[in-house]
mmCIF file of C-alpha atoms in Angstrom:
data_model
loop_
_atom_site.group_PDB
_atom_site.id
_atom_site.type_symbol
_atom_site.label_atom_id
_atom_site.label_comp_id
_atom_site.label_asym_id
_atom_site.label_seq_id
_atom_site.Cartn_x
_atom_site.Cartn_y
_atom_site.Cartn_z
ATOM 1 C CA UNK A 769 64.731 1.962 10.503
ATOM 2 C CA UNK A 770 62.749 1.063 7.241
ATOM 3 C CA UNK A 771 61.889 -2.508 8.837
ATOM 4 C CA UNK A 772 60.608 -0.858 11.689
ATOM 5 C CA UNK A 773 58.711 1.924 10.201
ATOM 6 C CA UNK A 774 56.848 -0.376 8.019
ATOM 7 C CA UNK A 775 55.890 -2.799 10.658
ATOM 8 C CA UNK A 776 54.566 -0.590 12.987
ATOM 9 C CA UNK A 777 52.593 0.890 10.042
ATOM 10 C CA UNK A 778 51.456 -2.239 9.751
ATOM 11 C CA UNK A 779 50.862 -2.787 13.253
ATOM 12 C CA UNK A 780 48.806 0.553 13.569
ATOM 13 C CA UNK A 781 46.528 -0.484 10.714
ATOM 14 C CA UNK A 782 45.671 -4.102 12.094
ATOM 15 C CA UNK A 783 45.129 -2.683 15.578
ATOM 16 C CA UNK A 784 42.351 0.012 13.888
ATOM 17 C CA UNK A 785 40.697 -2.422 11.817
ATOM 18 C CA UNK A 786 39.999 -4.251 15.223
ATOM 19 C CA UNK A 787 39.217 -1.166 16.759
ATOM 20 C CA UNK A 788 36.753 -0.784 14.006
ATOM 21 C CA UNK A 789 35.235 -4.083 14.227
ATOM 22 C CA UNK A 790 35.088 -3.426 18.283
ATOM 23 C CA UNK A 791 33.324 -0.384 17.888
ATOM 24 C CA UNK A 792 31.116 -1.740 14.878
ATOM 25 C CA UNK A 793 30.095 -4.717 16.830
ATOM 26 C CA UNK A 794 29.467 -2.160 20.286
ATOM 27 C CA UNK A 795 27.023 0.034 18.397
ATOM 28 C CA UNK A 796 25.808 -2.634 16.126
ATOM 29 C CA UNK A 797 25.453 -0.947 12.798
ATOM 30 C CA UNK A 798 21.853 -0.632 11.193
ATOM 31 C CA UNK A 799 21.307 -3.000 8.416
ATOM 32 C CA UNK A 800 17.672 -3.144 6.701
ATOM 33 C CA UNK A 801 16.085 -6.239 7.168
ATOM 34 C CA UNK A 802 15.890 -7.332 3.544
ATOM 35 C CA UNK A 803 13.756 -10.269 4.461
ATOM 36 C CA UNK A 804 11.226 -8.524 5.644
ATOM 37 C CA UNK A 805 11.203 -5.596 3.640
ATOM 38 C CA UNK A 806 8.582 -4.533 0.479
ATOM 39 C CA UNK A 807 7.083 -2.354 -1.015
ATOM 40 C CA UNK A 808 4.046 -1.943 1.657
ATOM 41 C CA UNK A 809 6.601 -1.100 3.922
ATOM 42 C CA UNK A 810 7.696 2.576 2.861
ATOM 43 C CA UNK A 811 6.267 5.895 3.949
ATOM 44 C CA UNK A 812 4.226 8.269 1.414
ATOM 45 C CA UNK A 813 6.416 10.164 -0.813
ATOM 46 C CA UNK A 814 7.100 13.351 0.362
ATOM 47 C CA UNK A 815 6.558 15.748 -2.789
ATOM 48 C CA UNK A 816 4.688 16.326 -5.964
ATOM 49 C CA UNK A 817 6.406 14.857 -9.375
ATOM 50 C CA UNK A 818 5.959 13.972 -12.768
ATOM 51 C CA UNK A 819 6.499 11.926 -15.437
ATOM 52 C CA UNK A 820 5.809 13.242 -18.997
ATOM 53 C CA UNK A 821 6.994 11.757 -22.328
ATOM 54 C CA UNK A 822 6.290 12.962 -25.711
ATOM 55 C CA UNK A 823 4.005 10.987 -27.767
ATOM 56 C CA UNK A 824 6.933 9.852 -30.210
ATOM 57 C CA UNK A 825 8.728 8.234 -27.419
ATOM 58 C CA UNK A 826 4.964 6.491 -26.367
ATOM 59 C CA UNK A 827 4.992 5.185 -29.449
ATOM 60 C CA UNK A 828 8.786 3.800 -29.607
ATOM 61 C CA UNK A 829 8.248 2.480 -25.868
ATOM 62 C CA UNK A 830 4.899 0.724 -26.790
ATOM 63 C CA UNK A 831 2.947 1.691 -23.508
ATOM 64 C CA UNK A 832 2.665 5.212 -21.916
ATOM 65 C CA UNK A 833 4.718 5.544 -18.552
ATOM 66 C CA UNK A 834 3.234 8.957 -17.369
ATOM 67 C CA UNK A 835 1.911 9.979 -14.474
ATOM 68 C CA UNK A 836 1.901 12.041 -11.748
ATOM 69 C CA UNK A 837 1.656 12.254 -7.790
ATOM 70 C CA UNK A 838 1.429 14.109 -5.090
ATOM 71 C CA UNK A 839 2.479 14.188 -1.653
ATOM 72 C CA UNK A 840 1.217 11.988 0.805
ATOM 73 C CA UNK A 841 0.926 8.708 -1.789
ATOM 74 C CA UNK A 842 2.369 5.554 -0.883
ATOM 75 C CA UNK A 843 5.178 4.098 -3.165
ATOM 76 C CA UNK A 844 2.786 1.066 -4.522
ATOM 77 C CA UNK A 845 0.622 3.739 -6.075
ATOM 78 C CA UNK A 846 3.511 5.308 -7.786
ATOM 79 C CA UNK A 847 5.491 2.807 -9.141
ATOM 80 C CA UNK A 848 4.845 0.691 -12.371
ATOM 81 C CA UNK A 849 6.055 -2.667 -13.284
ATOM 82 C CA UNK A 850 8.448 -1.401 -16.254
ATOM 83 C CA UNK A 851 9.720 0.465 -12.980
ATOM 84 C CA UNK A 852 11.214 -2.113 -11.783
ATOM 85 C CA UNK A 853 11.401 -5.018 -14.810
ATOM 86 C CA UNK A 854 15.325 -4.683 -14.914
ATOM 87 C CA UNK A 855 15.885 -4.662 -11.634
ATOM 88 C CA UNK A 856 13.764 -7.029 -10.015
ATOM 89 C CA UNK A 857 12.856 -9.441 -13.060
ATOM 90 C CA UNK A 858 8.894 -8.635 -11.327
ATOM 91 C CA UNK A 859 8.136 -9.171 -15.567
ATOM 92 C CA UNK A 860 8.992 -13.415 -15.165
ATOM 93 C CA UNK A 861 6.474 -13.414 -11.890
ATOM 94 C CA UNK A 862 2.907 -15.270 -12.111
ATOM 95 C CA UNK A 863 0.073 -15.060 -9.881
ATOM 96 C CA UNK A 864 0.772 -18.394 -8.697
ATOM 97 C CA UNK A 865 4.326 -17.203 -7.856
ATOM 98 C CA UNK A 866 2.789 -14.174 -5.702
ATOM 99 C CA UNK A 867 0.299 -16.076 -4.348
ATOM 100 C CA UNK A 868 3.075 -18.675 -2.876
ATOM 101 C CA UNK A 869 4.877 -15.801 -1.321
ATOM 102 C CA UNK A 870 2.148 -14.135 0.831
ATOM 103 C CA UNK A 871 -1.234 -14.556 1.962
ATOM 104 C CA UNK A 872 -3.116 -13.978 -0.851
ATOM 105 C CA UNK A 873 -7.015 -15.539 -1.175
ATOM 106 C CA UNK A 874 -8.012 -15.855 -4.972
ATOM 107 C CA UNK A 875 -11.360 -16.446 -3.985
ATOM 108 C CA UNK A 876 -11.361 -13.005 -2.264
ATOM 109 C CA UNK A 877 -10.174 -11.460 -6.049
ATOM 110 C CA UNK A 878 -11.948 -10.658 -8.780
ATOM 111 C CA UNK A 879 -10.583 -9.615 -12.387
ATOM 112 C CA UNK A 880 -10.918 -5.641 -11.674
ATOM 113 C CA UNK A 881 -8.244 -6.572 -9.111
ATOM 114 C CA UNK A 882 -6.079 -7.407 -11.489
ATOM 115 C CA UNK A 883 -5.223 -4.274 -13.147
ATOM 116 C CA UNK A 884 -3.511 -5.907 -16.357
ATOM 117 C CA UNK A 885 -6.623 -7.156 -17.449
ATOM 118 C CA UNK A 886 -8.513 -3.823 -18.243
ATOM 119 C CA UNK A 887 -5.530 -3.393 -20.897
ATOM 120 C CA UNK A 888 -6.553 -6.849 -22.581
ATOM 121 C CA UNK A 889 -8.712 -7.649 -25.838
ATOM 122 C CA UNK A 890 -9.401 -10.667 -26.965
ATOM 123 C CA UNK A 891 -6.247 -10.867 -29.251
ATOM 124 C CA UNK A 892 -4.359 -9.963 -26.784
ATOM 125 C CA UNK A 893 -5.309 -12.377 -24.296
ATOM 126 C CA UNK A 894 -5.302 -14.692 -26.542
ATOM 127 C CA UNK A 895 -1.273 -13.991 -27.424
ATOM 128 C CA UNK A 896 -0.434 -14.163 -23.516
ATOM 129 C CA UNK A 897 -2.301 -17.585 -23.292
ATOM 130 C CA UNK A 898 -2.213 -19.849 -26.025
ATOM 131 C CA UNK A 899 -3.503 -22.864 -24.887
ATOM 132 C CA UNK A 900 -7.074 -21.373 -24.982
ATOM 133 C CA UNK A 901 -6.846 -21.375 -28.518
ATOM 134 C CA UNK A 902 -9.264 -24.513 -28.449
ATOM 135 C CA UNK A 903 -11.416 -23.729 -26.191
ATOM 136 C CA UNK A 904 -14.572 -22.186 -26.761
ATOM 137 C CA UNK A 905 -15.832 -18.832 -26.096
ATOM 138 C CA UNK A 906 -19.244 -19.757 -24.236
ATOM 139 C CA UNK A 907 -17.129 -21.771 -21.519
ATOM 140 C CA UNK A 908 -14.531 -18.541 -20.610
ATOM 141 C CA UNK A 909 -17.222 -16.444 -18.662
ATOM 142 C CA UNK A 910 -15.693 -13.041 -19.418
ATOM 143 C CA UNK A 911 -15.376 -13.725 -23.286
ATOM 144 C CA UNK A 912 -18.756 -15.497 -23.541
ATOM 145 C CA UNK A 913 -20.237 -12.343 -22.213
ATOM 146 C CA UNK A 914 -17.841 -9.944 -23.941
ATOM 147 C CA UNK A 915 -19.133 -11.809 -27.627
ATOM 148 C CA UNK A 916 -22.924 -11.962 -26.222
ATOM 149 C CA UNK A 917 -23.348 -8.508 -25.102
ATOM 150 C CA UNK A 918 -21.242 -6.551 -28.461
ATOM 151 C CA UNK A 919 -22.296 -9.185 -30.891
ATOM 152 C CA UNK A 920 -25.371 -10.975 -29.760
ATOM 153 C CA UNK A 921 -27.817 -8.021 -28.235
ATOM 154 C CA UNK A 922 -26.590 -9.827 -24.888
ATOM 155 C CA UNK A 923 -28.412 -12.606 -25.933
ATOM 156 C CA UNK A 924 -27.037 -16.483 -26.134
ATOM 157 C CA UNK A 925 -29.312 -18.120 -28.094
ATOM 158 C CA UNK A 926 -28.700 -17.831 -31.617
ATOM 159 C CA UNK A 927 -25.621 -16.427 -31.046
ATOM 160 C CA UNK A 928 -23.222 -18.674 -32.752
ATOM 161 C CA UNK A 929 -20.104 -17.401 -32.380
ATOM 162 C CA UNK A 930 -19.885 -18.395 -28.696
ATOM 163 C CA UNK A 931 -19.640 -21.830 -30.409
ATOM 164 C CA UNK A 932 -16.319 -20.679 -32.072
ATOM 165 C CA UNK A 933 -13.020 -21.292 -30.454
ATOM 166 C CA UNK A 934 -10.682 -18.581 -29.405
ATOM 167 C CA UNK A 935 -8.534 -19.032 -32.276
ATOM 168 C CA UNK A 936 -11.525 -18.813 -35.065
ATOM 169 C CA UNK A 937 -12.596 -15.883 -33.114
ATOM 170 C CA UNK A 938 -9.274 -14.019 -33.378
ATOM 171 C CA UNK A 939 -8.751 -14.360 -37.065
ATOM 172 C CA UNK A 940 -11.805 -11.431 -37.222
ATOM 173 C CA UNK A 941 -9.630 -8.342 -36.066
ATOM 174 C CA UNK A 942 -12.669 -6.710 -35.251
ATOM 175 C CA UNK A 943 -13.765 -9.728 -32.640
ATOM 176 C CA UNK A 944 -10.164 -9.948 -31.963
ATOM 177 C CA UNK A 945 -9.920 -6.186 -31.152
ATOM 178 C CA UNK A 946 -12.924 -5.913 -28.025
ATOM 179 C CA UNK A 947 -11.738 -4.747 -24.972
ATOM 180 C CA UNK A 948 -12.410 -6.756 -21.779
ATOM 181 C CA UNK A 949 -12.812 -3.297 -20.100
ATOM 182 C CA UNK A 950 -16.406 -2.699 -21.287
ATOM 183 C CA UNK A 951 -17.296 -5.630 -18.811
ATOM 184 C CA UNK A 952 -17.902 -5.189 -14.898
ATOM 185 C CA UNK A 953 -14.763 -7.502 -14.400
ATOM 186 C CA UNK A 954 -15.591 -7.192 -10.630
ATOM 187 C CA UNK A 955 -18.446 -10.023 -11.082
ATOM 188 C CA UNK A 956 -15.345 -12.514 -12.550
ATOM 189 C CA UNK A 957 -13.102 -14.355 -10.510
ATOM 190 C CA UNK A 958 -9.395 -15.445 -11.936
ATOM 191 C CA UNK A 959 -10.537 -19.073 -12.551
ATOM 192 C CA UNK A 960 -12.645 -17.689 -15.297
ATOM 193 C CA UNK A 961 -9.536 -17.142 -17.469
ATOM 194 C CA UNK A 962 -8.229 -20.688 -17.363
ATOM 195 C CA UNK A 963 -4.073 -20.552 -17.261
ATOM 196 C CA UNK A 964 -4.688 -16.471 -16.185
ATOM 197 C CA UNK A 965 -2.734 -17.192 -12.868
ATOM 198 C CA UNK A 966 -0.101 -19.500 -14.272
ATOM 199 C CA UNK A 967 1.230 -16.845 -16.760
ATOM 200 C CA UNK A 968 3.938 -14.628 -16.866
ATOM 201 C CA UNK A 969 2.555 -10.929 -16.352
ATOM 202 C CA UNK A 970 5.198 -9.939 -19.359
ATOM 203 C CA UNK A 971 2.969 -11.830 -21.823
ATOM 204 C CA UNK A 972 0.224 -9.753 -21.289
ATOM 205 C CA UNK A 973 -0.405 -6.344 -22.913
ATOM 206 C CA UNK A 974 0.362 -3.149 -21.670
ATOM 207 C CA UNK A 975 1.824 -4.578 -18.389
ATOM 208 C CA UNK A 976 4.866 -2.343 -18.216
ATOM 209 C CA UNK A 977 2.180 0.744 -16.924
ATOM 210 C CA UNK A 978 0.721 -0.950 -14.549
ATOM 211 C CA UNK A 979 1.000 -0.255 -11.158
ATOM 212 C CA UNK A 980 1.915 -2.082 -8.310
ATOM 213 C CA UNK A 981 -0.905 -1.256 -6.117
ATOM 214 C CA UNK A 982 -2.926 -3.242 -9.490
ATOM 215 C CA UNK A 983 -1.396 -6.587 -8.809
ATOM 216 C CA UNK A 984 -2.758 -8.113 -5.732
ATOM 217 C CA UNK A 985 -0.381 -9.276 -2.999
ATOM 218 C CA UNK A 986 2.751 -7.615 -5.124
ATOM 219 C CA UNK A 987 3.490 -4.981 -2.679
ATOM 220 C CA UNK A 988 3.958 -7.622 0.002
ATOM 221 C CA UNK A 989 6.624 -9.493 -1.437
ATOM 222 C CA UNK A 990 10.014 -9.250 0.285
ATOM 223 C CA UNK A 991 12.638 -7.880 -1.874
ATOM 224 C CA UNK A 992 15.121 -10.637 -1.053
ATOM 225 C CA UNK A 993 12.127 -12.943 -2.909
ATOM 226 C CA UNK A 994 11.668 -11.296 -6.261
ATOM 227 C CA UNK A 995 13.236 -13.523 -8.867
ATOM 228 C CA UNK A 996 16.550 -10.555 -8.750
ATOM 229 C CA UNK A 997 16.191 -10.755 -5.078
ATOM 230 C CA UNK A 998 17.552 -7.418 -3.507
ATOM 231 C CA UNK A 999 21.311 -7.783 -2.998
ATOM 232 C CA UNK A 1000 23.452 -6.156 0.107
ATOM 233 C CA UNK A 1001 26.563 -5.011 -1.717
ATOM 234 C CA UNK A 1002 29.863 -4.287 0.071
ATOM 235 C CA UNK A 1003 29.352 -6.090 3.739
ATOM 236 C CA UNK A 1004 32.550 -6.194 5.671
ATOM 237 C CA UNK A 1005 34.132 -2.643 6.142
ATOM 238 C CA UNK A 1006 31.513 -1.458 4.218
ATOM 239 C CA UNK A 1007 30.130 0.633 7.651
ATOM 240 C CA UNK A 1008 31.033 4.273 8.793
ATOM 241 C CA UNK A 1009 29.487 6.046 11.910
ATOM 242 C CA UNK A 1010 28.421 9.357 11.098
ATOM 243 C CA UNK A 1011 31.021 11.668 12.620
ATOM 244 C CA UNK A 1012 29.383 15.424 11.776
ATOM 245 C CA UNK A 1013 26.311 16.666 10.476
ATOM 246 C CA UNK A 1014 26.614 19.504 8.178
ATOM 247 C CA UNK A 1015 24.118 21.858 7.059
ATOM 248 C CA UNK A 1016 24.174 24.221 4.158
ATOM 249 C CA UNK A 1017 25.716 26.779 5.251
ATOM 250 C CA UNK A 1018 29.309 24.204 4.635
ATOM 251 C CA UNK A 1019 30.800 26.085 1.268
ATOM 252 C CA UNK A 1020 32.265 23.174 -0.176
ATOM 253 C CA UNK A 1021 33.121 18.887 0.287
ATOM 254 C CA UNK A 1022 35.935 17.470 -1.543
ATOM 255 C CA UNK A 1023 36.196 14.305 -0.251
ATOM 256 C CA UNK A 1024 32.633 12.694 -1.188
ATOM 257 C CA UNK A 1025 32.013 9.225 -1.718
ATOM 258 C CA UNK A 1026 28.571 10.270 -3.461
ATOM 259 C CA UNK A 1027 27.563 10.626 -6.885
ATOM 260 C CA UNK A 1028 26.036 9.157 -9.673
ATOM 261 C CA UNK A 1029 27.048 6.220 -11.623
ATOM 262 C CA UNK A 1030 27.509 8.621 -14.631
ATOM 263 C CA UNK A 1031 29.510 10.839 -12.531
ATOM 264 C CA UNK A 1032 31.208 8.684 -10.560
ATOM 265 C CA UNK A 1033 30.659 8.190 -6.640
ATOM 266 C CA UNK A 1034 33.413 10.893 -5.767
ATOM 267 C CA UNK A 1035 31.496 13.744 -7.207
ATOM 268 C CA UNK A 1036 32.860 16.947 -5.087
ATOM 269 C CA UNK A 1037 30.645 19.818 -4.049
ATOM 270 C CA UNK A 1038 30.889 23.589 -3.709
ATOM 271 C CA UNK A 1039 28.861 26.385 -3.000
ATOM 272 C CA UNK A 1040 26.582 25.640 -0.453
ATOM 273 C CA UNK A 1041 26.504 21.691 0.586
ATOM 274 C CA UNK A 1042 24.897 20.010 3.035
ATOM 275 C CA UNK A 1043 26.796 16.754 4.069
ATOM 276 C CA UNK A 1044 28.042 14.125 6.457
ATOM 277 C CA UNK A 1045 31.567 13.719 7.386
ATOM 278 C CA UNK A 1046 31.966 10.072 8.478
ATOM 279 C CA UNK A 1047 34.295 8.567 10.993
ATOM 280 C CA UNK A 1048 34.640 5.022 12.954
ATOM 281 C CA UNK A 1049 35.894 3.383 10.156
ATOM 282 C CA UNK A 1050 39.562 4.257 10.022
ATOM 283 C CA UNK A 1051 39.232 3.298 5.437
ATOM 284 C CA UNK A 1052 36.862 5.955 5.781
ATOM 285 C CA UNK A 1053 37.442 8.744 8.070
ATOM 286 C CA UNK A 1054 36.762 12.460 7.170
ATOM 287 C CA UNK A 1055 35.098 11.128 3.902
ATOM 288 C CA UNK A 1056 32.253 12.986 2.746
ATOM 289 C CA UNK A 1057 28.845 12.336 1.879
ATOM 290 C CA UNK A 1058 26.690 15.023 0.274
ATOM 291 C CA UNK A 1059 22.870 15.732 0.992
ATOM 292 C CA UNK A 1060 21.253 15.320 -2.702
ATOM 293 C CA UNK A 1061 18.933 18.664 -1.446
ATOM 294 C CA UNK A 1062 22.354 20.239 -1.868
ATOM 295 C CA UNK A 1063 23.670 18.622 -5.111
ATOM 296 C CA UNK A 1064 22.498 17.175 -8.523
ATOM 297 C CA UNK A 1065 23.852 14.900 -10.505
ATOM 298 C CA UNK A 1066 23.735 13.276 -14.448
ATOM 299 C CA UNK A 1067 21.749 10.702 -14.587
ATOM 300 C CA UNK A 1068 20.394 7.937 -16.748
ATOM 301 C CA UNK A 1069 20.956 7.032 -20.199
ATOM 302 C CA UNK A 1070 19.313 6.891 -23.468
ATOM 303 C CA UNK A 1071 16.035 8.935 -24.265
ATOM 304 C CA UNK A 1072 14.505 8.199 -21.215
ATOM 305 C CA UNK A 1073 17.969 10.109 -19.881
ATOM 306 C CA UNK A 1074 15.991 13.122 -20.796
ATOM 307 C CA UNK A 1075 13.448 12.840 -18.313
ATOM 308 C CA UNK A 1076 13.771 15.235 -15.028
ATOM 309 C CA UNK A 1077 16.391 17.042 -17.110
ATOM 310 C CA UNK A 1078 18.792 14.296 -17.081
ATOM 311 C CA UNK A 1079 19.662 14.870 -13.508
ATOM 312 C CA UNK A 1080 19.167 13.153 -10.107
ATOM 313 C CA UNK A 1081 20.189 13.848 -6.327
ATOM 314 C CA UNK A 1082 23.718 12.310 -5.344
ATOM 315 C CA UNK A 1083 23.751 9.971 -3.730
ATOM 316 C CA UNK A 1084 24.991 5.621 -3.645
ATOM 317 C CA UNK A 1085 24.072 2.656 -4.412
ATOM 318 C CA UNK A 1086 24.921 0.176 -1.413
ATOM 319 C CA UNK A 1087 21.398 -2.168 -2.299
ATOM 320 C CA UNK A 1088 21.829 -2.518 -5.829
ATOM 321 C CA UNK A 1089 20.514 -0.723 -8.860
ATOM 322 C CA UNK A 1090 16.651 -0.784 -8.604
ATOM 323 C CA UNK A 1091 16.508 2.665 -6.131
ATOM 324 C CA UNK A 1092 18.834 5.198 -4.825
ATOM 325 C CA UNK A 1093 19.805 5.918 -1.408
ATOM 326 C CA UNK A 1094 19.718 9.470 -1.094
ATOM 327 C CA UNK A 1095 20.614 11.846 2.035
ATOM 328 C CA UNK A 1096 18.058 14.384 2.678
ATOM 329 C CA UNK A 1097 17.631 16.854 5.123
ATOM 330 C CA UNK A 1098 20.211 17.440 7.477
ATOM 331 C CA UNK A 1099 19.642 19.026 11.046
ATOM 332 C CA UNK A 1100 22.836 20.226 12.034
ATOM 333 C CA UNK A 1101 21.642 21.678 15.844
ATOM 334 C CA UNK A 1102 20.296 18.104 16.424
ATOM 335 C CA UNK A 1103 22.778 16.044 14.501
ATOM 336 C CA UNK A 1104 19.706 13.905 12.568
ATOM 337 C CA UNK A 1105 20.197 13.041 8.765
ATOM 338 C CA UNK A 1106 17.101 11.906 6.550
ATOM 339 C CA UNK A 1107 17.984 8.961 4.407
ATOM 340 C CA UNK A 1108 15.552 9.192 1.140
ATOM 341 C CA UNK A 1109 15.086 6.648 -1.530
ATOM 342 C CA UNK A 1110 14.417 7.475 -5.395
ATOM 343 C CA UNK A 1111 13.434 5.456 -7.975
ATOM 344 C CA UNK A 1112 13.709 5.198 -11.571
ATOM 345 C CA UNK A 1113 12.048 3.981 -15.132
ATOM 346 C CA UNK A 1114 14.159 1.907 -17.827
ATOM 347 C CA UNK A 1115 12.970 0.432 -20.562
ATOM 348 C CA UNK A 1116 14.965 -2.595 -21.880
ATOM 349 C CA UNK A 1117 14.718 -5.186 -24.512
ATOM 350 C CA UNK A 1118 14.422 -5.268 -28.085
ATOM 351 C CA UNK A 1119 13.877 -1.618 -28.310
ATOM 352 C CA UNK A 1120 16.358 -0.633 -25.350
ATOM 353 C CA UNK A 1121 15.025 3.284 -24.671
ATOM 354 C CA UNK A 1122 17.818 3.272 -21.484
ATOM 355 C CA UNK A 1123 16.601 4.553 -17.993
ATOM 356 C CA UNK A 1124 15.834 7.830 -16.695
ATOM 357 C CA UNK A 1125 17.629 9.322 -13.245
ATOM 358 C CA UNK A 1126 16.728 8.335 -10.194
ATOM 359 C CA UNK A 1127 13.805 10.487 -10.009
ATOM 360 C CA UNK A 1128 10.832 9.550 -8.470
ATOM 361 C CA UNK A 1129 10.884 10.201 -4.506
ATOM 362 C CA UNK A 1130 11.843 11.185 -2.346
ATOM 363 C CA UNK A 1131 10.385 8.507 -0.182
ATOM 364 C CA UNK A 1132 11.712 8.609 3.651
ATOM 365 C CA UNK A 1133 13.375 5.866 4.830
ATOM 366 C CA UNK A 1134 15.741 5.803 7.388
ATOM 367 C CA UNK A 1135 16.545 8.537 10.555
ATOM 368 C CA UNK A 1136 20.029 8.854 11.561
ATOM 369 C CA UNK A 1137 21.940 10.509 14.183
ATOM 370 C CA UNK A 1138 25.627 11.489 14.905
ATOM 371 C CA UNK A 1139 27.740 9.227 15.926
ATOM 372 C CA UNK A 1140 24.824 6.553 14.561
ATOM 373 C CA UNK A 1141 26.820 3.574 11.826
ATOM 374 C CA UNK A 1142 25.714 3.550 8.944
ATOM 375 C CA UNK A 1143 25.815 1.317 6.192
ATOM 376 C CA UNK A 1144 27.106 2.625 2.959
#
């Protein structure tokens, strides 16, 4: 009897799993096209936020990370490139490298386009491209202008430092220290910095709080291309249709498969919770997954934990670690679910300040239905 129990146990499960796979394959389960998806490609955030650090922590993280937004901005205008450093490795890009990926016209750009450069000084720029060391100032346009105009009464003749190379002009901290944003960088093009578009946007100052938007063609590049190309995590059985749409008025869901990877991704819920219960996949039938409107969760990690008082919306990770997929608002008389995407800030390195919780959004992504698979 034993025998025959466990084989038609056995029998039962390999019969649902092609079920499953019938079913999966019938209603063809939404996957994001990672290929084809960037930054350019979300809607506008869909409420007002924050980001405010004391200036102690500006000092430990070595650039200032605030800001704020309202509703209605798109993502590229919210996001800076310490944002996304860790997860995307966006800090080992060039301009070359973007400029390979999409169609991108240098001869359309000018520096004020590049938004890194209104953090630079002459030191500075100097530090994140080294081989101008010998070259002198009067042949970089920007420089030559920069020494003529604060040093020279804008004049050229007489002025003899724009006979000095960049390296004898950077042992003066006071030359070294002039700011390239008291020049109209619109009337420069990137071919006046020699090496400027061959160099990793890490090396230059300041580029952590820079945003997107700043870096031409950046908010074009597919995911999947970034040099930690967005990863799918979990393929296989790792679908479930949505079964029932719950709306607030649900006390309590003890079988969630959301959380927080501080919490765990099996983080209950009482008290009011808003949720899917998901079916289809017989590995994950009647398991839960809870609207973050309805629940919060611990978040991030070291001081930048602190920020949006060290919690975040539940929620899972099925594309990785750079944003969080999020279920918003739920519709129970129509059955549609909001899928929502936050983001986050970490700062890493020699000074390793953690990251915050996923905090920034929510930006709208997908719109589900019951009985719609989903990919979790």
């Amino acid at each position: 009897m034993l025998y025959f129990f466990i084989t038609g146990w056995g029998i039962f499960w390999v019969l649902s799993f092609f079920l499953f796979a019938a079913k999966a394959q019938a209603n063809t389960p939404f996957v994001p096209n990672i290929e084809e998806m960037n930054f350019s490609t979300f809607a506008p955030i869909e409420s007002d936020g924050s980001i405010v650090l004391s200036n102690q922590i500006i000092q430990q993280l070595g650039f200032n990370p605030n800001r704020s937004w309202q509703k209605g901005q798109t993502l590229d205008n919210i996001i800076q490139l310490g944002d996304i450093s860790e997860g995307f490795g966006v800090d080992t890009f060039t301009l070359n490298d973007i400029k390979s990926l999409v169609n991108l016209d240098f001869d359309q750009l000018s520096l004020k386009d590049f938004g890194i450069v209104q953090f630079q000084t002459i030191g500075s720029l100097f530090k994140a491209i080294p081989n101008l060391q010998d070259q002198k100032i009067k042949t970089i346009p920007p420089l030559r202008d920069l020494i003529k105009v604060s040093q020279c009464g804008g004049k050229s003749q007489g002025c003899n430092l724009l006979n000095y190379s960049l390296k004898e002009i950077t042992k003066d901290s006071q030359l070294a220290s002039l700011p390239l944003n008291q020049l109209s960088l619109e009337q420069y093009k990137f071919s006046d910095i020699p090496g400027l578009s061959d160099t990793d946007l890490k090396e230059f100052k300041q580029w952590q709080q820079v945003f997107l938007s700043e870096i031409p063609g950046l908010n074009q590049v597919p995911f999947s291309k970034f040099p930690n190309s967005l990863s799918i995590n979990g393929l296989g059985l790792g679908f479930a249709q949505i079964d029932i749409a719950f709306s607030q008025a649900e006390y309590q869901a003890l079988k969630s498969i959301s959380g927080s990877y501080q919490e765990g991704f099996n983080k209950s819920c009482t008290g009011g919770c808003s949720h899917i219960e998901l079916g289809g996949n017989p590995l994950m039938l009647g398991q839960q997954w809870v609207s973050g409107n309805s629940q919060k969760v611990k978040g991030g990690y070291g001081i930048l934990g602190l920020l949006f008082a060290g919690l975040e919306p539940t929620g899972r990770h099925p594309f990785g670690k750079v944003f969080k997929v999020v279920i918003g608002d739920i519709d129970e008389t129509t059955g549609t679910v909001q899928i929502d995407l936050y983001f986050r800030v970490c700062k890493k390195g020699f000074i390793n300040l953690g990251c915050s919780p996923y905090g920034i959004g929510p930006i709208p992504f997908i719109t589900f239905k019951e009985k719609d698979w989903l990919f979790f």
